[in-house]
Amino acid sequence: MNVAASIKDEISEVDLLITQQANELSAMLHEHRLEMFPPNAQKTLRLFQLSEAAQYLGVTSGYLKNLSLEGKGPQPMVTPSGRRSYTAEQLLEMRHFLDKNSRSAAKYVPHRRNAEHL
């Protein structure tokens, strides 16, 4: 009977050790999850480089750069190396600016005419 009691004690010690390690691992995983995915995290839209913005707007990158150098339209963020980048809001502002101030017949903000259906 002494052997049976000692085996039960060893099993309970192993159970206790496994339970402690499982609790520690669970706490570490919880901390890691909070670091990697904080509850207040929000996704943001990336910035658009000058060439991408020009392509989306339908103008050349040189024209867009000249507009920013002349101070016309929304001003892009400029890095110390001189790279220009626009936010999505600035691209929308630039569309409206180009639509109002364009000499060409190009429409930068498409609209439906009164007689057009959806």
CSV table of C-alpha atoms in Angstrom, one decimal:
chain,number,residue,atom,x,y,z
A,1,MET,CA,0.0,0.0,0.0
A,2,ASN,CA,2.9,2.2,0.6
A,3,VAL,CA,3.8,2.0,-3.1
A,4,ALA,CA,0.3,2.9,-4.2
A,5,ALA,CA,0.3,6.0,-1.9
A,6,SER,CA,3.7,7.1,-3.2
A,7,ILE,CA,2.5,6.8,-6.8
A,8,LYS,CA,-0.6,8.8,-6.0
A,9,ASP,CA,1.6,11.5,-4.5
A,10,GLU,CA,3.8,11.6,-7.5
A,11,ILE,CA,0.8,11.8,-9.9
A,12,SER,CA,-0.7,14.7,-7.8
A,13,GLU,CA,2.7,16.5,-7.9
A,14,VAL,CA,2.9,16.1,-11.7
A,15,ASP,CA,-0.7,17.3,-12.0
A,16,LEU,CA,0.1,20.3,-9.9
A,17,LEU,CA,3.3,21.1,-12.0
A,18,ILE,CA,1.3,20.8,-15.3
A,19,THR,CA,-1.4,23.0,-14.0
A,20,GLN,CA,1.1,25.7,-12.8
A,21,GLN,CA,2.9,25.6,-16.2
A,22,ALA,CA,-0.4,25.8,-18.1
A,23,ASN,CA,-1.4,28.9,-16.1
A,24,GLU,CA,1.9,30.6,-16.6
A,25,LEU,CA,1.7,29.8,-20.4
A,26,SER,CA,-1.8,31.1,-20.6
A,27,ALA,CA,-0.8,34.4,-18.9
A,28,MET,CA,2.2,34.8,-21.2
A,29,LEU,CA,0.0,34.2,-24.3
A,30,HIS,CA,-2.5,36.7,-23.0
A,31,GLU,CA,0.3,39.4,-22.6
A,32,HIS,CA,1.6,38.6,-26.0
A,33,ARG,CA,-1.8,38.9,-27.6
A,34,LEU,CA,-2.4,42.3,-25.9
A,35,GLU,CA,1.0,43.5,-27.2
A,36,MET,CA,0.4,42.3,-30.8
A,37,PHE,CA,-3.3,43.2,-31.0
A,38,PRO,CA,-4.1,46.0,-28.5
A,39,PRO,CA,-7.8,46.5,-27.9
A,40,ASN,CA,-7.8,50.1,-29.1
A,41,ALA,CA,-5.8,49.4,-32.3
A,42,GLN,CA,-7.2,50.9,-35.5
A,43,LYS,CA,-6.2,50.3,-39.1
A,44,THR,CA,-5.2,53.3,-41.1
A,45,LEU,CA,-4.9,53.8,-44.8
A,46,ARG,CA,-1.3,54.1,-46.1
A,47,LEU,CA,0.0,57.2,-47.8
A,48,PHE,CA,0.1,57.4,-51.6
A,49,GLN,CA,3.4,58.3,-53.3
A,50,LEU,CA,3.5,61.1,-55.9
A,51,SER,CA,3.4,58.7,-58.9
A,52,GLU,CA,0.5,56.7,-57.4
A,53,ALA,CA,-1.5,59.8,-56.7
A,54,ALA,CA,-0.8,61.2,-60.2
A,55,GLN,CA,-2.0,57.9,-61.7
A,56,TYR,CA,-5.2,57.8,-59.7
A,57,LEU,CA,-5.9,61.4,-60.5
A,58,GLY,CA,-5.2,61.0,-64.2
A,59,VAL,CA,-2.4,63.6,-64.4
A,60,THR,CA,1.4,63.4,-64.8
A,61,SER,CA,3.6,63.3,-61.7
A,62,GLY,CA,5.5,66.3,-62.9
A,63,TYR,CA,2.2,68.4,-63.1
A,64,LEU,CA,1.3,67.3,-59.6
A,65,LYS,CA,4.7,68.1,-58.3
A,66,ASN,CA,4.6,71.6,-59.9
A,67,LEU,CA,1.2,72.2,-58.3
A,68,SER,CA,2.6,71.4,-54.8
A,69,LEU,CA,5.7,73.6,-55.4
A,70,GLU,CA,3.5,76.5,-56.5
A,71,GLY,CA,1.4,76.0,-53.3
A,72,LYS,CA,-1.8,75.1,-55.2
A,73,GLY,CA,-4.1,72.5,-54.0
A,74,PRO,CA,-3.6,70.4,-50.8
A,75,GLN,CA,0.0,70.3,-49.8
A,76,PRO,CA,1.5,66.8,-49.5
A,77,MET,CA,3.8,65.5,-46.8
A,78,VAL,CA,7.4,65.9,-47.8
A,79,THR,CA,10.1,63.7,-46.3
A,80,PRO,CA,13.6,65.1,-45.7
A,81,SER,CA,14.7,63.4,-48.9
A,82,GLY,CA,12.1,65.3,-50.9
A,83,ARG,CA,9.6,62.5,-51.5
A,84,ARG,CA,6.0,63.6,-51.6
A,85,SER,CA,3.1,61.6,-50.3
A,86,TYR,CA,-0.7,62.2,-50.2
A,87,THR,CA,-3.4,60.9,-47.9
A,88,ALA,CA,-6.7,59.7,-49.3
A,89,GLU,CA,-8.4,62.9,-48.1
A,90,GLN,CA,-5.9,65.0,-49.9
A,91,LEU,CA,-6.5,63.0,-53.1
A,92,LEU,CA,-10.2,63.8,-52.9
A,93,GLU,CA,-9.4,67.5,-52.3
A,94,MET,CA,-7.0,67.5,-55.2
A,95,ARG,CA,-9.8,66.0,-57.5
A,96,HIS,CA,-12.1,68.9,-56.5
A,97,PHE,CA,-9.3,71.4,-57.0
A,98,LEU,CA,-8.4,70.0,-60.5
A,99,ASP,CA,-12.1,69.9,-61.4
A,100,LYS,CA,-12.5,73.6,-60.6
A,101,ASN,CA,-9.2,74.9,-62.0
A,102,SER,CA,-8.6,72.7,-65.0
A,103,ARG,CA,-8.4,74.3,-68.4
A,104,SER,CA,-9.2,71.1,-70.2
A,105,ALA,CA,-12.6,69.5,-70.6
A,106,ALA,CA,-11.5,66.5,-68.4
A,107,LYS,CA,-13.7,65.9,-65.4
A,108,TYR,CA,-11.8,64.8,-62.3
A,109,VAL,CA,-15.0,64.4,-60.2
A,110,PRO,CA,-17.5,62.4,-62.2
A,111,HIS,CA,-21.1,63.2,-61.8
A,112,ARG,CA,-24.4,62.0,-63.3
A,113,ARG,CA,-26.2,64.4,-65.6
A,114,ASN,CA,-29.8,65.1,-64.8
A,115,ALA,CA,-31.2,62.7,-67.4
A,116,GLU,CA,-28.8,59.8,-66.6
A,117,HIS,CA,-30.1,56.8,-64.8
A,118,LEU,CA,-28.2,54.9,-62.1
